[in-house]
mmCIF file of C-alpha atoms and ligand atoms in Angstrom:
data_model
loop_
_atom_site.group_PDB
_atom_site.id
_atom_site.type_symbol
_atom_site.label_atom_id
_atom_site.label_comp_id
_atom_site.label_asym_id
_atom_site.label_seq_id
_atom_site.Cartn_x
_atom_site.Cartn_y
_atom_site.Cartn_z
ATOM 1 C CA MET A 148 0.000 0.000 0.000
ATOM 2 C CA LEU A 149 1.281 3.455 -0.907
ATOM 3 C CA ASN A 150 0.775 6.393 1.432
ATOM 4 C CA LEU A 151 -0.735 9.358 -0.383
ATOM 5 C CA LYS A 152 -0.899 12.663 1.482
ATOM 6 C CA ILE A 153 -3.226 15.344 0.168
ATOM 7 C CA ILE A 154 -1.846 18.672 1.366
ATOM 8 C CA ILE A 155 -4.220 21.613 1.776
ATOM 9 C CA ALA A 156 -1.903 24.523 1.011
ATOM 10 C CA THR A 157 -3.917 27.535 2.159
ATOM 11 C CA THR A 158 -4.418 28.452 5.806
ATOM 12 C CA ARG A 159 -6.440 31.687 6.008
ATOM 13 C CA GLU A 160 -9.735 31.965 7.872
ATOM 14 C CA GLY A 161 -12.644 31.265 5.535
ATOM 15 C CA ARG A 162 -10.469 29.585 2.919
ATOM 16 C CA LYS A 163 -11.939 27.413 0.168
ATOM 17 C CA GLY A 164 -9.068 24.940 -0.074
ATOM 18 C CA PRO A 165 -10.733 22.308 2.138
ATOM 19 C CA ALA A 166 -13.831 22.208 -0.100
ATOM 20 C CA VAL A 167 -11.701 21.425 -3.161
ATOM 21 C CA ALA A 168 -9.558 18.967 -1.180
ATOM 22 C CA GLU A 169 -12.636 17.106 0.118
ATOM 23 C CA TRP A 170 -13.788 16.550 -3.461
ATOM 24 C CA PHE A 171 -10.348 15.335 -4.533
ATOM 25 C CA HIS A 172 -10.121 13.092 -1.478
ATOM 26 C CA SER A 173 -13.405 11.420 -2.496
ATOM 27 C CA ILE A 174 -11.883 10.538 -5.888
ATOM 28 C CA ALA A 175 -8.571 9.410 -4.373
ATOM 29 C CA ALA A 176 -10.403 7.155 -1.906
ATOM 30 C CA THR A 177 -11.641 5.077 -4.871
ATOM 31 C CA HIS A 178 -8.017 4.367 -5.882
ATOM 32 C CA THR A 179 -7.403 1.358 -3.673
ATOM 33 C CA GLU A 180 -3.650 1.277 -4.289
ATOM 34 C CA PHE A 181 -3.356 4.341 -2.038
ATOM 35 C CA LYS A 182 -3.876 4.797 1.674
ATOM 36 C CA VAL A 183 -5.065 8.395 1.579
ATOM 37 C CA GLU A 184 -4.606 10.973 4.292
ATOM 38 C CA MET A 185 -5.477 14.663 4.358
ATOM 39 C CA VAL A 186 -2.770 17.016 5.653
ATOM 40 C CA ASP A 187 -4.110 20.465 6.453
ATOM 41 C CA LEU A 188 -1.408 23.123 6.805
ATOM 42 C CA ALA A 189 -3.799 25.242 8.889
ATOM 43 C CA THR A 190 -3.952 22.445 11.471
ATOM 44 C CA ILE A 191 -0.234 21.669 11.255
ATOM 45 C CA ASN A 192 0.270 25.375 11.976
ATOM 46 C CA LEU A 193 3.997 25.619 11.302
ATOM 47 C CA PRO A 194 5.577 28.915 12.338
ATOM 48 C CA MET A 195 7.521 30.873 9.741
ATOM 49 C CA PHE A 196 10.642 28.755 9.158
ATOM 50 C CA ASP A 197 12.746 28.992 12.322
ATOM 51 C CA GLU A 198 15.237 26.090 12.330
ATOM 52 C CA PRO A 199 18.843 27.177 12.940
ATOM 53 C CA GLN A 200 20.365 24.452 10.729
ATOM 54 C CA HIS A 201 19.882 23.874 7.010
ATOM 55 C CA PRO A 202 17.123 21.223 6.592
ATOM 56 C CA VAL A 203 19.434 19.114 4.422
ATOM 57 C CA LEU A 204 21.274 18.138 7.647
ATOM 58 C CA ARG A 205 18.048 16.819 9.232
ATOM 59 C CA LYS A 206 19.148 18.091 12.662
ATOM 60 C CA TYR A 207 15.950 19.643 13.890
ATOM 61 C CA LYS A 208 15.740 21.773 17.010
ATOM 62 C CA TYR A 209 11.995 22.183 17.327
ATOM 63 C CA GLN A 210 9.265 19.647 18.009
ATOM 64 C CA HIS A 211 7.003 21.172 15.318
ATOM 65 C CA THR A 212 9.709 20.395 12.744
ATOM 66 C CA LYS A 213 10.158 16.826 14.037
ATOM 67 C CA ASP A 214 6.395 16.295 13.799
ATOM 68 C CA TRP A 215 6.266 17.706 10.269
ATOM 69 C CA SER A 216 9.305 15.635 9.278
ATOM 70 C CA ALA A 217 7.514 12.454 10.418
ATOM 71 C CA ILE A 218 4.408 13.279 8.358
ATOM 72 C CA VAL A 219 6.391 13.988 5.175
ATOM 73 C CA ASP A 220 8.686 11.012 5.721
ATOM 74 C CA ASP A 221 5.712 8.651 5.964
ATOM 75 C CA ALA A 222 4.449 9.557 2.471
ATOM 76 C CA ASP A 223 5.097 7.814 -0.845
ATOM 77 C CA ALA A 224 3.262 10.421 -2.909
ATOM 78 C CA PHE A 225 1.752 13.873 -2.511
ATOM 79 C CA VAL A 226 -1.043 15.883 -4.030
ATOM 80 C CA ILE A 227 -0.875 19.580 -3.221
ATOM 81 C CA VAL A 228 -4.246 21.325 -3.379
ATOM 82 C CA THR A 229 -3.408 24.973 -3.869
ATOM 83 C CA ALA A 230 -4.791 28.377 -4.647
ATOM 84 C CA GLU A 231 -2.941 31.070 -6.584
ATOM 85 C CA TYR A 232 -1.957 34.132 -4.567
ATOM 86 C CA ASN A 233 -0.747 37.103 -6.618
ATOM 87 C CA TYR A 234 0.170 34.945 -9.623
ATOM 88 C CA SER A 235 2.152 32.480 -7.498
ATOM 89 C CA PHE A 236 1.866 29.992 -4.629
ATOM 90 C CA PRO A 237 0.585 30.814 -1.128
ATOM 91 C CA ALA A 238 3.478 31.470 1.294
ATOM 92 C CA SER A 239 2.158 28.725 3.602
ATOM 93 C CA ILE A 240 3.030 25.947 1.138
ATOM 94 C CA LYS A 241 6.495 27.368 0.394
ATOM 95 C CA ASN A 242 7.156 27.550 4.137
ATOM 96 C CA ALA A 243 6.034 23.933 4.641
ATOM 97 C CA LEU A 244 8.201 22.789 1.712
ATOM 98 C CA ASP A 245 11.259 24.652 3.009
ATOM 99 C CA TYR A 246 11.066 23.095 6.487
ATOM 100 C CA VAL A 247 12.440 19.665 5.570
ATOM 101 C CA TYR A 248 14.488 18.279 2.695
ATOM 102 C CA GLN A 249 15.414 14.598 2.636
ATOM 103 C CA GLU A 250 11.862 13.646 3.557
ATOM 104 C CA TRP A 251 10.630 15.030 0.186
ATOM 105 C CA ASN A 252 13.445 13.517 -1.888
ATOM 106 C CA TYR A 253 12.624 11.084 -4.698
ATOM 107 C CA LYS A 254 8.870 11.265 -4.161
ATOM 108 C CA PRO A 255 6.240 12.192 -6.741
ATOM 109 C CA VAL A 256 3.974 15.205 -6.394
ATOM 110 C CA ALA A 257 0.883 16.205 -8.352
ATOM 111 C CA PHE A 258 -1.189 19.358 -8.122
ATOM 112 C CA VAL A 259 -4.827 20.375 -7.891
ATOM 113 C CA SER A 260 -5.143 24.127 -8.323
ATOM 114 C CA TYR A 261 -8.082 26.498 -8.291
ATOM 115 C CA GLY A 262 -8.494 30.153 -9.126
ATOM 116 C CA GLY A 263 -10.144 32.671 -11.421
ATOM 117 C CA LEU A 264 -9.554 32.495 -15.167
ATOM 118 C CA SER A 265 -6.103 30.994 -14.632
ATOM 119 C CA GLY A 266 -7.366 28.048 -12.587
ATOM 120 C CA GLY A 267 -4.312 28.574 -10.398
ATOM 121 C CA ILE A 268 -1.927 27.454 -13.125
ATOM 122 C CA ARG A 269 0.740 30.067 -12.312
ATOM 123 C CA SER A 270 0.849 28.842 -8.731
ATOM 124 C CA VAL A 271 1.578 25.315 -9.952
ATOM 125 C CA GLN A 272 4.220 26.480 -12.435
ATOM 126 C CA ALA A 273 6.007 28.327 -9.636
ATOM 127 C CA LEU A 274 5.726 25.364 -7.267
ATOM 128 C CA LYS A 275 7.274 23.033 -9.835
ATOM 129 C CA GLN A 276 10.506 25.010 -9.643
ATOM 130 C CA VAL A 277 10.550 24.618 -5.846
ATOM 131 C CA VAL A 278 9.752 20.894 -5.712
ATOM 132 C CA ASN A 279 12.452 20.292 -8.309
ATOM 133 C CA ALA A 280 15.001 21.703 -5.857
ATOM 134 C CA LEU A 281 13.702 19.193 -3.294
ATOM 135 C CA LYS A 282 14.458 16.349 -5.734
ATOM 136 C CA MET A 283 10.788 15.560 -6.149
ATOM 137 C CA VAL A 284 9.194 14.393 -9.389
ATOM 138 C CA ALA A 285 6.441 16.825 -10.410
ATOM 139 C CA LEU A 286 3.844 15.203 -12.619
ATOM 140 C CA ALA A 287 2.899 16.676 -15.977
ATOM 141 C CA ASP A 288 -0.707 15.676 -15.305
ATOM 142 C CA ALA A 289 -2.562 18.150 -13.120
ATOM 143 C CA VAL A 290 -6.069 19.318 -12.308
ATOM 144 C CA HIS A 291 -6.702 23.042 -12.790
ATOM 145 C CA ILE A 292 -10.075 24.458 -11.808
ATOM 146 C CA PRO A 293 -10.900 27.875 -13.324
ATOM 147 C CA SER A 294 -13.758 30.036 -11.954
ATOM 148 C CA PHE A 295 -13.883 27.626 -9.055
ATOM 149 C CA LYS A 296 -16.088 29.833 -6.870
ATOM 150 C CA LYS A 297 -19.083 28.990 -9.064
ATOM 151 C CA ARG A 298 -18.654 25.386 -7.933
ATOM 152 C CA ILE A 299 -18.751 26.036 -4.187
ATOM 153 C CA ASP A 300 -22.096 26.500 -2.438
ATOM 154 C CA ASP A 301 -22.977 28.327 0.790
ATOM 155 C CA HIS A 302 -22.144 25.209 2.803
ATOM 156 C CA ASN A 303 -18.649 25.033 1.273
ATOM 157 C CA VAL A 304 -19.442 21.964 -0.782
ATOM 158 C CA PHE A 305 -17.609 21.688 -4.102
ATOM 159 C CA THR A 306 -19.540 20.497 -7.146
ATOM 160 C CA SER A 307 -17.452 18.652 -9.687
ATOM 161 C CA ASP A 308 -18.295 17.415 -13.190
ATOM 162 C CA GLY A 309 -17.334 14.433 -15.335
ATOM 163 C CA HIS A 310 -14.400 16.261 -16.885
ATOM 164 C CA LEU A 311 -12.802 17.194 -13.546
ATOM 165 C CA ASP A 312 -13.443 13.742 -12.069
ATOM 166 C CA LYS A 313 -11.759 12.180 -15.106
ATOM 167 C CA SER A 314 -8.763 14.533 -14.885
ATOM 168 C CA ALA A 315 -8.371 13.701 -11.197
ATOM 169 C CA GLY A 316 -8.591 9.977 -11.900
ATOM 170 C CA ASN A 317 -6.025 10.149 -14.711
ATOM 171 C CA MET A 318 -3.667 12.120 -12.517
ATOM 172 C CA LEU A 319 -3.959 9.551 -9.724
ATOM 173 C CA THR A 320 -3.205 6.734 -12.182
ATOM 174 C CA GLU A 321 -0.034 8.554 -13.230
ATOM 175 C CA LEU A 322 0.842 9.294 -9.615
ATOM 176 C CA ASN A 323 0.573 5.614 -8.777
ATOM 177 C CA LYS A 324 3.060 4.728 -11.537
ATOM 178 C CA TRP A 325 5.613 7.185 -10.208
ATOM 179 C CA ALA A 326 4.964 6.263 -6.579
ATOM 180 C CA VAL A 327 5.619 2.569 -7.281
ATOM 181 C CA ALA A 328 8.771 3.278 -9.299
ATOM 182 C CA LEU A 329 10.225 5.800 -6.873
ATOM 183 C CA LYS A 330 9.467 3.692 -3.799
ATOM 184 C CA GLU A 331 11.468 0.882 -5.362
ATOM 185 C CA MET A 332 14.223 3.307 -6.253
ATOM 186 C CA ARG A 333 14.372 4.640 -2.669
ATOM 187 C CA SER A 334 14.465 1.140 -1.244
ATOM 188 C CA LYS A 335 17.372 0.186 -3.533
ATOM 189 C CA THR A 336 19.454 3.338 -3.520
ATOM 190 C CA GLY A 337 18.279 5.268 -0.435
HETATM 191 C C1 FMN B 73 -3.788 37.211 -1.227
HETATM 192 C C2 FMN B 73 -4.637 36.708 -2.368
HETATM 193 C C3 FMN B 73 -4.153 36.768 -3.650
HETATM 194 C C4 FMN B 73 -4.906 36.248 -4.715
HETATM 195 N N1 FMN B 73 -4.369 36.218 -5.966
HETATM 196 C C5 FMN B 73 -5.015 35.522 -6.936
HETATM 197 C C6 FMN B 73 -4.373 35.256 -8.181
HETATM 198 O O1 FMN B 73 -3.267 35.670 -8.443
HETATM 199 N N2 FMN B 73 -5.041 34.529 -9.103
HETATM 200 C C7 FMN B 73 -6.310 34.024 -8.857
HETATM 201 O O2 FMN B 73 -6.848 33.323 -9.720
HETATM 202 N N3 FMN B 73 -6.934 34.257 -7.695
HETATM 203 C C8 FMN B 73 -6.319 34.984 -6.720
HETATM 204 N N4 FMN B 73 -6.921 35.197 -5.523
HETATM 205 C C9 FMN B 73 -8.309 34.751 -5.339
HETATM 206 C C10 FMN B 73 -8.308 33.304 -4.896
HETATM 207 O O3 FMN B 73 -8.407 32.457 -6.039
HETATM 208 C C11 FMN B 73 -9.494 33.010 -3.962
HETATM 209 O O4 FMN B 73 -9.555 33.966 -2.927
HETATM 210 C C12 FMN B 73 -9.363 31.644 -3.330
HETATM 211 O O5 FMN B 73 -10.508 31.397 -2.524
HETATM 212 C C13 FMN B 73 -8.098 31.525 -2.492
HETATM 213 O O6 FMN B 73 -7.948 30.219 -1.965
HETATM 214 P P1 FMN B 73 -8.278 29.938 -0.415
HETATM 215 O O7 FMN B 73 -9.759 30.320 -0.250
HETATM 216 O O8 FMN B 73 -8.090 28.478 -0.231
HETATM 217 O O9 FMN B 73 -7.410 30.826 0.393
HETATM 218 C C14 FMN B 73 -6.199 35.718 -4.456
HETATM 219 C C15 FMN B 73 -6.677 35.684 -3.143
HETATM 220 C C16 FMN B 73 -5.913 36.161 -2.111
HETATM 221 C C17 FMN B 73 -6.444 36.052 -0.698
#
């Protein structure tokens, strides 16, 4: 069984990220090759990066970093559900990525983004550059949701359609391929 962590990237009060993530989680739960877990950065509540040592050394001073390290280490694959803030990624996800290093290495990551006309695509493009530095494999397949607000009702429930469900399913199939291959690679070469 492969551990898939769905990361909710935004943290502000009243955010819409959880609504989108709940929908994606419902699709991921049908992919039985994954044990799926939601990771909400608002709950994790990391402070602005405060470790004295470079994360590459994995010598953490603070308990919040050790806890975050354990969560990331446990994963075989990630899906980051993210908004676009000012044509880029929310600071909360960059901060969470910066905190640890080896724990991300040689693991696949896919993206679900939401936004206005852009569907959050610029956020994902910018994140790809960051995850590349962490030696992650960023999938070409992604789910971008333009004009996403139209899909969220007053109770914060996201309404999907066949096209989005299919995109999510295809992305998860690709993610599984990479997760299997990279898990084997990690077990053989560290
Ligand atoms: C600081 C900030 C910057 C934003 N910048 C963009 C943007 O560049 N592109 C876009 O499509 N939407 C932008 N939006 C609108 C967001 O798509 C919308 O507020 C969305 O709900 C944010 O995700 P969240 O609710 O999970 O925080 C921005 C929102 C905020 C709060």
